[in-house]
Coordinates of C-alpha atoms and ligand atoms in Angstrom, one line a residue:
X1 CA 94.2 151.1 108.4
X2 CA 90.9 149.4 108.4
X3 CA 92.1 147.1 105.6
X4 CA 95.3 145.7 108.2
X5 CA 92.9 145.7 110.9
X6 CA 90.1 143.3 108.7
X7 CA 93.2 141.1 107.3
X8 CA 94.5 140.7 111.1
X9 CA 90.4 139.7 112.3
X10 CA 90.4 137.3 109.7
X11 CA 93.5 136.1 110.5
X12 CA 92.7 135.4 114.1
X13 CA 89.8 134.2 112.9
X14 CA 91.5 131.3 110.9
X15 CA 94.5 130.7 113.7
X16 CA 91.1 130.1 116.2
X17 CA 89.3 127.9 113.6
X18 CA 93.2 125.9 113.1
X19 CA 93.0 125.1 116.6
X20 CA 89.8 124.4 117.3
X21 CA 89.9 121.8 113.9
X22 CA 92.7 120.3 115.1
X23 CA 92.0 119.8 118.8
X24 CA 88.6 117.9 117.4
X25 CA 90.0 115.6 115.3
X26 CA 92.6 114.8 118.0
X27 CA 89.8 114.3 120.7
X28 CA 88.1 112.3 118.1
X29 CA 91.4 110.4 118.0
X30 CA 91.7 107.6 120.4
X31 CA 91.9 103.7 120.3
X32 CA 89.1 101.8 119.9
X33 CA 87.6 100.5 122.9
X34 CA 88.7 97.1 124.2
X35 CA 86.4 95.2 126.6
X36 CA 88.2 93.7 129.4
X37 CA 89.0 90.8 128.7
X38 CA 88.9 87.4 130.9
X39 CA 92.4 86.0 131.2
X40 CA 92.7 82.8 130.9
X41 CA 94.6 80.3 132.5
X42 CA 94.4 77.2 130.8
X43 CA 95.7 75.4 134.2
X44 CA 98.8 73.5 132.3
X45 CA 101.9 72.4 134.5
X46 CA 104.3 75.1 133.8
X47 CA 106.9 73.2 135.7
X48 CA 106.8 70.7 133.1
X49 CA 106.8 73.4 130.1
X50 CA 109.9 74.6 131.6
X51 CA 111.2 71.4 131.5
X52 CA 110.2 70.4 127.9
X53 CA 111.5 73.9 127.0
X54 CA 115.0 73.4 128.6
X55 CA 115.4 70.0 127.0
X56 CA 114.2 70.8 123.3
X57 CA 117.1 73.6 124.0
X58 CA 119.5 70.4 124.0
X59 CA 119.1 69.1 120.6
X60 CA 121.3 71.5 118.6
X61 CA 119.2 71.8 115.5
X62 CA 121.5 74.3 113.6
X63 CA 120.7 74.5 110.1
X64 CA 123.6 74.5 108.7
X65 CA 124.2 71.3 108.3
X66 CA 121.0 69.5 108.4
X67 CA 122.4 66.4 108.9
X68 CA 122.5 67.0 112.3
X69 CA 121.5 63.8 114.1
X70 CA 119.8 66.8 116.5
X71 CA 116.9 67.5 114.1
X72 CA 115.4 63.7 114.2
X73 CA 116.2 63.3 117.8
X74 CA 114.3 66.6 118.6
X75 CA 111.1 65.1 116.3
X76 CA 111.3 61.5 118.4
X77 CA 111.2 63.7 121.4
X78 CA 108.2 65.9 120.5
X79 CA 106.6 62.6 120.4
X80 CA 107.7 60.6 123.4
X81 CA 107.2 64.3 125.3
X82 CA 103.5 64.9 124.6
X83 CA 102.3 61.1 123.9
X84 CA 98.9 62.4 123.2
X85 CA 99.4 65.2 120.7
X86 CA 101.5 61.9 118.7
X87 CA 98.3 59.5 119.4
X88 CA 95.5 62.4 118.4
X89 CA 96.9 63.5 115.4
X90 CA 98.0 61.9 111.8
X91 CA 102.0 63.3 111.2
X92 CA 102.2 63.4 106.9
X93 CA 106.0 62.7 106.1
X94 CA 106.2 65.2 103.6
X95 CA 109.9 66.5 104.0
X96 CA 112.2 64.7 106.6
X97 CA 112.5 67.9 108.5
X98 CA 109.4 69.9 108.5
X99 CA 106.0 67.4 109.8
X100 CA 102.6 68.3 109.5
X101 CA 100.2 66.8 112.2
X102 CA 96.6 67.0 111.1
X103 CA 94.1 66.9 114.0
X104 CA 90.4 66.6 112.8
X105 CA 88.2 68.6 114.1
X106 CA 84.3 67.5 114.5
X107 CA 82.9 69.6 111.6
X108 CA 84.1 68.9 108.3
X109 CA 82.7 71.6 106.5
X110 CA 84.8 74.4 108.0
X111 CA 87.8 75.4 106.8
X112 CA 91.1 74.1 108.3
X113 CA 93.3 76.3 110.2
X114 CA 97.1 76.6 110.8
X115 CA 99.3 76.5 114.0
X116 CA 103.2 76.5 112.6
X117 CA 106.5 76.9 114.4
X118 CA 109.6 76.2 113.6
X119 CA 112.8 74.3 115.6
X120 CA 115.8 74.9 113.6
X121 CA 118.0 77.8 114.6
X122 CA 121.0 79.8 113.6
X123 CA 124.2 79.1 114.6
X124 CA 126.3 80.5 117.1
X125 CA 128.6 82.7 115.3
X126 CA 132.7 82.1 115.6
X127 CA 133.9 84.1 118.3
X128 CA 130.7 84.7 120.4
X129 CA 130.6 81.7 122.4
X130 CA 132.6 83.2 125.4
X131 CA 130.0 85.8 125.2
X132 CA 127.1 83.3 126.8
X133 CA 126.0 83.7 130.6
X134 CA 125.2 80.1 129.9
X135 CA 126.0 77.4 127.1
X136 CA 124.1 78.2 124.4
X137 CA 122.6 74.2 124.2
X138 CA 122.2 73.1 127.7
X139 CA 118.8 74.9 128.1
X140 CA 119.4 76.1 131.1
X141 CA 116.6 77.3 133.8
X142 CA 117.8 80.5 135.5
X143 CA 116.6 83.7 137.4
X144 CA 112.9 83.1 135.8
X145 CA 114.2 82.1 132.4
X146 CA 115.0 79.7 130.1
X147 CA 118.2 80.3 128.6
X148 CA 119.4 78.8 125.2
X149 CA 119.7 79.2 121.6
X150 CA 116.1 78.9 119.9
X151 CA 113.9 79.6 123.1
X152 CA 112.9 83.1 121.8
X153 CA 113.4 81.6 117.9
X154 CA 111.6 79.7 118.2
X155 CA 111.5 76.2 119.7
X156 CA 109.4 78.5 122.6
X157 CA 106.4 79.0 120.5
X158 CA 106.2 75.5 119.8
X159 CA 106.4 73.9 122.9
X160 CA 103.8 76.4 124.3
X161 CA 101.8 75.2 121.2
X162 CA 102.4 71.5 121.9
X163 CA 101.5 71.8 125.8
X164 CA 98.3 73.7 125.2
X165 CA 97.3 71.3 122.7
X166 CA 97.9 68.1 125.1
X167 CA 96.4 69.9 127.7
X168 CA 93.2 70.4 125.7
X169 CA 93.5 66.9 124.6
X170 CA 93.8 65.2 128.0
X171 CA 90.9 67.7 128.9
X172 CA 89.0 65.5 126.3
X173 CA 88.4 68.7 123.7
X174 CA 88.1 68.6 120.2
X175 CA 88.1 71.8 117.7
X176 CA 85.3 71.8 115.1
X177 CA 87.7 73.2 112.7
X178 CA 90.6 70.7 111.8
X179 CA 93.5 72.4 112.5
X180 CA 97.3 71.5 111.4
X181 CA 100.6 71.8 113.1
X182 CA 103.1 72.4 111.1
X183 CA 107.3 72.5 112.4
X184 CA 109.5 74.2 110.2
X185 CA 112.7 72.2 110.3
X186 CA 114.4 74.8 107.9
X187 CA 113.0 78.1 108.3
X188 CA 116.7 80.4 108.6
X189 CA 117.7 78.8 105.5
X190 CA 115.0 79.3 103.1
X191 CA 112.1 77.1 104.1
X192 CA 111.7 74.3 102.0
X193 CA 110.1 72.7 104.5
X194 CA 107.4 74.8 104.8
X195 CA 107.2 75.4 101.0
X196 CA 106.3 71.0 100.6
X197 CA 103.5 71.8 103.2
X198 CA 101.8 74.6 101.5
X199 CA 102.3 72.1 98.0
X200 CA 100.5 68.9 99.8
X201 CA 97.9 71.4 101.3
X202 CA 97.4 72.9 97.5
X203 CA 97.7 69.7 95.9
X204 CA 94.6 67.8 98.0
X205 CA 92.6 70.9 97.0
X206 CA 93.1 72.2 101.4
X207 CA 92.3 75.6 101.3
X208 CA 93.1 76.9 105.1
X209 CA 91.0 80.1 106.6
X210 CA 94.0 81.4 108.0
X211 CA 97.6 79.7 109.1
X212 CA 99.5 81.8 112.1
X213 CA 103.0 81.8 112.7
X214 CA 106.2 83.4 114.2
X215 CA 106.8 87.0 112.9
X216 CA 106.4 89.8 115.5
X217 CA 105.2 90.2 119.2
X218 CA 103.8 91.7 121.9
X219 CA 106.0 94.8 121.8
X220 CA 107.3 96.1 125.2
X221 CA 108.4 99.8 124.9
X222 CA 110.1 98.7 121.8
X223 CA 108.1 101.9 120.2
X224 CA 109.9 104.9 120.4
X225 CA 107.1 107.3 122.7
X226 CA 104.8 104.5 123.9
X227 CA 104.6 103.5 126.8
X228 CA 102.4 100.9 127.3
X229 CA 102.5 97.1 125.0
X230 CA 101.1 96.8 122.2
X231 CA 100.5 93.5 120.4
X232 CA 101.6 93.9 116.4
X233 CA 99.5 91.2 114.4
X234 CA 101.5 91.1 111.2
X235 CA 99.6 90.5 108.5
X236 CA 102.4 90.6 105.4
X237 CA 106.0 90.0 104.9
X238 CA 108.5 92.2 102.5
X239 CA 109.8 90.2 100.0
X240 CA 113.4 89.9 98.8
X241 CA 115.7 90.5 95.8
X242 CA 119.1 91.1 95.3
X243 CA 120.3 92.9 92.7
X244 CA 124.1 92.8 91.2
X245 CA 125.2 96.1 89.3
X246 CA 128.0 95.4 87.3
X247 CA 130.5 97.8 85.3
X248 CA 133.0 96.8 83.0
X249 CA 135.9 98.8 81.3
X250 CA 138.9 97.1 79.3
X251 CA 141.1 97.6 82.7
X252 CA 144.9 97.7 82.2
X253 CA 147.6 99.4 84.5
X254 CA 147.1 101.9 87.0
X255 CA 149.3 104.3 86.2
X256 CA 147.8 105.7 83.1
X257 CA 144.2 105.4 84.1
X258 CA 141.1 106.8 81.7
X259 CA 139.1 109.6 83.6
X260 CA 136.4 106.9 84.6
X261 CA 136.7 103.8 86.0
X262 CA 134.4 100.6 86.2
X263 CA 134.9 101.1 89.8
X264 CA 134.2 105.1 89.5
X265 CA 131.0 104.5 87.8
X266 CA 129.9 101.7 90.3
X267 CA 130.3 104.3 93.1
X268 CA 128.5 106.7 91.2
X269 CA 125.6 104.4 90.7
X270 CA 125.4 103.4 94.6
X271 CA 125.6 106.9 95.5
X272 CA 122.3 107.7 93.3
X273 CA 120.4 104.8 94.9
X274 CA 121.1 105.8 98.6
X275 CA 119.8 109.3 97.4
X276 CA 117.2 107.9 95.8
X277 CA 114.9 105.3 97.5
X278 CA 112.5 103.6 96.4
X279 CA 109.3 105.6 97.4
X280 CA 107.4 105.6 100.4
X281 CA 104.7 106.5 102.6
X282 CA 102.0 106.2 104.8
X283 CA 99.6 103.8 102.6
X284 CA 97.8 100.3 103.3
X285 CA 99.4 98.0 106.2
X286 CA 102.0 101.0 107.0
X287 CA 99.2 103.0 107.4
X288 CA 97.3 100.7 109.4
X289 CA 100.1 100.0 111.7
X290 CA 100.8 103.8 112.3
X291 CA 97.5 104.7 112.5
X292 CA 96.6 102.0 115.2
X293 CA 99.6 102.6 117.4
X294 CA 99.3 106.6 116.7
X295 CA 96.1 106.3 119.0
X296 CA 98.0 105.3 121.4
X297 CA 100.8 108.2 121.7
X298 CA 100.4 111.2 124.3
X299 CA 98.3 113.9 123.8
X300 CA 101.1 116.4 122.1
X301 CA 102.1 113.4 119.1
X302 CA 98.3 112.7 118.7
X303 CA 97.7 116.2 117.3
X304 CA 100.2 115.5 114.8
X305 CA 98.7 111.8 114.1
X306 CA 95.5 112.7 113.9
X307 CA 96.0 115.6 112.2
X308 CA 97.5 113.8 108.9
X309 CA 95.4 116.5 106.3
X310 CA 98.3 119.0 107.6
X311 CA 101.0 116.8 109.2
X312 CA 101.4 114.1 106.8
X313 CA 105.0 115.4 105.3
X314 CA 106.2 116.0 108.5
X315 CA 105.1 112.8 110.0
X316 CA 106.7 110.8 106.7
X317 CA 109.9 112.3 107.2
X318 CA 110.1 111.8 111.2
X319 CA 109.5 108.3 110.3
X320 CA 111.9 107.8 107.5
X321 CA 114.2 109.5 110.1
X322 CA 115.1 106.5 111.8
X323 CA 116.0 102.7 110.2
X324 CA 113.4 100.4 112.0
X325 CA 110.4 102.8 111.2
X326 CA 111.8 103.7 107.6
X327 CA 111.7 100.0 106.4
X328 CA 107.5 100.6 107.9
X329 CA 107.3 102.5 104.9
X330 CA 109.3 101.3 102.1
X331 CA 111.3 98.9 99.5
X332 CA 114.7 99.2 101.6
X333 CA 117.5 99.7 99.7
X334 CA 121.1 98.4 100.9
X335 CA 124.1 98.2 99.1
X336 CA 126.1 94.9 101.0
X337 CA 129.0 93.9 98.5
X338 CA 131.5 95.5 96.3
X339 CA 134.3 94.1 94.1
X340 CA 137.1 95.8 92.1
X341 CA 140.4 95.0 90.9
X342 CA 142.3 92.0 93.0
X343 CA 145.5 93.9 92.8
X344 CA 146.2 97.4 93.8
X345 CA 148.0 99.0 90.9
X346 CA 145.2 97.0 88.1
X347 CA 142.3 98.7 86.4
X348 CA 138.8 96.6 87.6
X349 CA 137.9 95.1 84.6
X350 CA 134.9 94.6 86.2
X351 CA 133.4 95.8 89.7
X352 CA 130.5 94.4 91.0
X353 CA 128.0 95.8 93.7
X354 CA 125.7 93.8 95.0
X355 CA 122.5 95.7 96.6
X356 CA 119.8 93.7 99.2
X357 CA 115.9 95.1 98.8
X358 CA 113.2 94.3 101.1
X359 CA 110.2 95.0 99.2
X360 CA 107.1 96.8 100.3
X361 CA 104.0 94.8 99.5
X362 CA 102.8 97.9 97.4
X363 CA 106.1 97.0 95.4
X364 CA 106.4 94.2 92.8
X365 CA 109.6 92.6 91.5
X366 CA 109.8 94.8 88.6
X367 CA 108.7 98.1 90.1
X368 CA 111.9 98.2 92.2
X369 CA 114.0 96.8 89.0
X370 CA 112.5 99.6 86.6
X371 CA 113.3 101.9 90.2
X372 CA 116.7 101.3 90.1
X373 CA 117.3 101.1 86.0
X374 CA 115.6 105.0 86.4
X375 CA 117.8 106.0 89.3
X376 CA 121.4 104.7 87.6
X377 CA 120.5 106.0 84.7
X378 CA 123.4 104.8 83.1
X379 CA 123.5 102.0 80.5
X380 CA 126.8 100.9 81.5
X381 CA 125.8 99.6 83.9
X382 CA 124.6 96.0 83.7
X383 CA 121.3 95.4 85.8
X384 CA 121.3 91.2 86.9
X385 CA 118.7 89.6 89.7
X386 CA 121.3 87.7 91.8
X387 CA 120.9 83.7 91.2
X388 CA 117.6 84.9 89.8
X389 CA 115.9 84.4 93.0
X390 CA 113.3 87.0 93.8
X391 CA 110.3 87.0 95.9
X392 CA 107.6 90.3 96.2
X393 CA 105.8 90.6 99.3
X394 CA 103.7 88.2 100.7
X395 CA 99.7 89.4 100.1
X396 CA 98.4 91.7 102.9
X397 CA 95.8 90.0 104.9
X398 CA 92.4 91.4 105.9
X399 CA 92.0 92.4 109.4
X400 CA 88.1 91.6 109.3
X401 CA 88.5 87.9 109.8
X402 CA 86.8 85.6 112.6
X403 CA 90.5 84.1 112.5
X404 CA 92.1 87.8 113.2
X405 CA 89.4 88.5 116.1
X406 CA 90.3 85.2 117.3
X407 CA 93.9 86.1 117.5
X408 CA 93.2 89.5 118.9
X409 CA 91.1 87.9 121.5
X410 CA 93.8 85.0 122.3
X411 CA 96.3 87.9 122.9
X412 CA 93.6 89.6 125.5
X413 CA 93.1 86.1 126.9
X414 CA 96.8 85.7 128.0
X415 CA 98.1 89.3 128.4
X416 CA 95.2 91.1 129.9
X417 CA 93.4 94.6 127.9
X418 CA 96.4 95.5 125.8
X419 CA 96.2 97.5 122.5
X420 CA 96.8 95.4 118.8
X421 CA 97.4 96.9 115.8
X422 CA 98.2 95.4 112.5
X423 CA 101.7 95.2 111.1
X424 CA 104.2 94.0 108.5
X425 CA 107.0 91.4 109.1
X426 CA 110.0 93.5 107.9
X427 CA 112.5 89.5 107.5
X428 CA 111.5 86.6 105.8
X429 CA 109.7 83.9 107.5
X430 CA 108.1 80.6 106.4
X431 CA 104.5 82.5 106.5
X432 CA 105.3 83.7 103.3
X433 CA 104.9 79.8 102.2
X434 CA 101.8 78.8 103.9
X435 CA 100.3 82.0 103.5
X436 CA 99.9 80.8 99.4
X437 CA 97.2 77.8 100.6
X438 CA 95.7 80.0 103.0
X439 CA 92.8 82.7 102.6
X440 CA 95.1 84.6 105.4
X441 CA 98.2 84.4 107.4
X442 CA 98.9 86.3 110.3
X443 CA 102.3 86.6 112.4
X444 CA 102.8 87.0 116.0
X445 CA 104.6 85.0 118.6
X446 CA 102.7 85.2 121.8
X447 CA 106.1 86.6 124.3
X448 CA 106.0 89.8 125.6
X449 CA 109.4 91.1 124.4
X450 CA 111.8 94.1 125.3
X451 CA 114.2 96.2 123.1
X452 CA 116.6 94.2 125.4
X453 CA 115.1 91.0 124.3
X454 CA 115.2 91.9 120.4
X455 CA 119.3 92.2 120.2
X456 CA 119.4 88.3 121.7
X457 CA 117.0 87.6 118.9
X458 CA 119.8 85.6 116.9
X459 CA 122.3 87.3 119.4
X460 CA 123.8 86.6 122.5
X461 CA 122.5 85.2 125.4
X462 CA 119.0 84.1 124.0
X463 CA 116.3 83.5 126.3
X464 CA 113.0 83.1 127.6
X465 CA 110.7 84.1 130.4
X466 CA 108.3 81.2 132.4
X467 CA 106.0 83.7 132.5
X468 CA 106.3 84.5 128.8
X469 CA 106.3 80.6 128.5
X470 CA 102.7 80.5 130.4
X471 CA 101.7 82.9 128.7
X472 CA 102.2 81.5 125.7
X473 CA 100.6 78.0 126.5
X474 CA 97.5 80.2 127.7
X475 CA 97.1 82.3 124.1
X476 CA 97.5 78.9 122.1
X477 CA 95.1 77.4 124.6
X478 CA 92.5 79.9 124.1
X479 CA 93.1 80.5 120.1
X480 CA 92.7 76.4 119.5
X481 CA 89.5 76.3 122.2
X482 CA 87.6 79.0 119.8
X483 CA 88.4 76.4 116.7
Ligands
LIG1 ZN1 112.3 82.3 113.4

């Protein structure tokens, strides 16, 4: 008797000690505190940014076909439209497409920065036209927006860019740090553009404290259980491969089949890599980005956040739980293509799957290679890097930068107190590029974007706010002024 009654004591005693640990290290658990900050209003003529917006709209700079008389009419533009960016800064021809303005700034012995953007954009696919409230390339100005392919992606970001640097111009400023434009004409297909900037940069021996461009933004209830808008400043990309796996067998009719098939031990191969991913977990930037936006959740998901000593497995799994969060945490694994036989009553001689990874900057090349050699586990099974193009992660980027405060302070300066956290572009952007002549590259477009807003990110009926647009003008207008 007295033995149940001491193990029950003690029991209470550690259920009591449970909560109370946990309840501390949830109080202790809350965002770090964010002066309020002044916003700015850098006083540009949004009337006219509306305007410059809605006409850049009009040059059709589809990259798939970059012959497109659009692209060189959209550069002649840029520079008839803000005469004094052209006459202030030095544009290198280094690719037809993609210019880099340089515009010196009064102290030579800091380190460049740089502003890029890019102005081609994807095409319209077949079919969806109809779909448009409003033609896709007449930029038109409606119900407080600008409507158009490219004003989210990202011809917005660049005319807010332009106009605040005009405006600071005309105001008769000039940065101490020399900072560079660059205008991805190329970006959606590859960014080779970009890629000849970063060479010229490397090549003159220009090492750059930090280049920003497009890759995330201020999120607005895009976060499952959070309310308010948070501000992600990414800080890496994933990189990209694409792996063929390909079986052969010697084929022949179908009506006296062996018991496998090339096309039996493909499936069997996929099926082991969807069961299988590449591991995961709450480590470096994913860890960052969870832990900073964690602080933010209510009271109830805080306990389990800041509680990770005990909740960590459960957490993991909740996040793997759902696509967007899952690839937060992980090498993605998707299998896209598959090929057999051409004919229904043939044997495949050979069937082919091909499988797209996004890699986890924790993840090189190889890693997921030797990942999915362990997982098929059959030799088979040939193992090929499609077109032998592969590209890791781009190199996570410290958070203790004056160019990351500077960021995090232009964000206050046009949005007003909100929370920032660090993140990771989960796509490819032309970052990646300048990011290799740069001590640091960071990624956020300065819009204050909706789930709503996300699907007409490359989807239909693109657009974007004036007051986004403002906003915009106000955060590259504060970031340039503490250059
Ligand atoms: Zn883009």
């Amino acid at each position: 008797m007295k033995t149940a009654r001491r193990i029950l004591v003690a029991g209470l005693f550690l259920l009591v000690a449970l909560a109370a640990v946990l309840t501390i290290n949830t109080m202790r658990y809350k965002p770090a505190t964010v002066s309020e900050a002044q916003l700015t209003d850098l006083g540009a003529d949004i009337g006219n940014a509306t305007d410059n917006l809605s006409k850049a709209i009009r040059f059709a700079t589809v990259s798939d076909d970059l012959t497109r008389p659009d692209f060189d009419g959209f550069l002649s533009f840029l520079d008839e439209t803000y005469p004094t960016f052209a006459a202030n800064t030095e544009r290198m021809v280094l690719d037809a497409k993609t210019p880099l303005y340089v515009w010196k700034g009064s102290d030579e012995s800091l380190q460049p920065v740089l502003l890029a953007a890019h102005y081609d954009v994807v095409p319209i696919p077949p079919g969806s036209l109809e779909k448009w409230d409003h033609d896709p390339f007449a930029g038109t100005i409606d119900d407080g927006f600008v409507w158009g392919r490219g004003t989210l992606d990202n011809k917005g970001a660049l005319i807010a860019m332009v106009t605040a640097t005009e405006h600071l111009m005309l105001a008769g400023f000039t940065p101490k740090r020399t900072i560079y434009f660059s205008f991805g004409g190329d970006e959606e297909i590859g960014g080779d553009g970009a890629k000849s900037v970063a060479k010229y940069l490397h090549d003159n021996g220009i090492q750059l404290a930090w280049a920003l461009d497009e890759g995330s933004f201020v999120l607005d209830k895009i976060i499952p259980g959070l309310d308010q808008p948070v501000a992600s400043i990414n800080l890496s990309e994933k990189g990209y491969l694409t792996l063929k796996l390909i079986a052969t067998s010697p084929g022949g009719h179908s009506s006296m089949p062996p018991r496998q098939t090339a096309v039996g031990q493909l499936a069997r191969a996929i099926d082991r890599l969807q069961n299988k991913p590449v591991p995961g977990g709450l480590t470096g930037v994913s860890e960052d980005f969870f832990d900073g936006l964690g602080r933010h959740f209510s009271i109830e998901q805080r306990v389990v956040f800041a509680n990770r000593w005990l909740f960590n497995p459960l957490l993991e799994s909740i996040l793997s739980g759902a696509p967007s969060t899952d690839a937060m945490l992980r090498t993605t694994t998707a299998p896209t293509m598959l090929s057999g036989s051409s004919k229904e009553n043939v044997l495949a001689a050979e069937a082919t799957a091909t499988v797209n990874f996004r890699l986890h900057p924790r993840d090189t090349v190889d890693d997921v290679i030797a990942h999915v050699r362990a997982v098929v586990d059959d030799e088979g099974i040939e193992i090929r890097v499609n077109d032998g193009f592969a590209t890791p992660a781009s190199p996570v980027s410290s958070t203790d930068t004056a160019g990351y405060r500077d960021i995090e302070g232009s964000i206050r300066a046009a949005f007003g107190p909100l929370a920032t956290v660090p993140g990771l572009t989960i796509a490819a952007t032309d970052a990646r590029h300048y990011a290799t002549a740069a001590d640091a590259a960071y990624r956020i477009n300065p819009f204050k974007i909706t789930s709503d807003d996300l699907l007409r990110f490359h989807g239909i009926n693109e657009r974007l706010s004036i007051e986004n647009l403002e906003r915009g003008i106000n955060f590259y207008g504060s970031l340039i002024q503490k250059q």
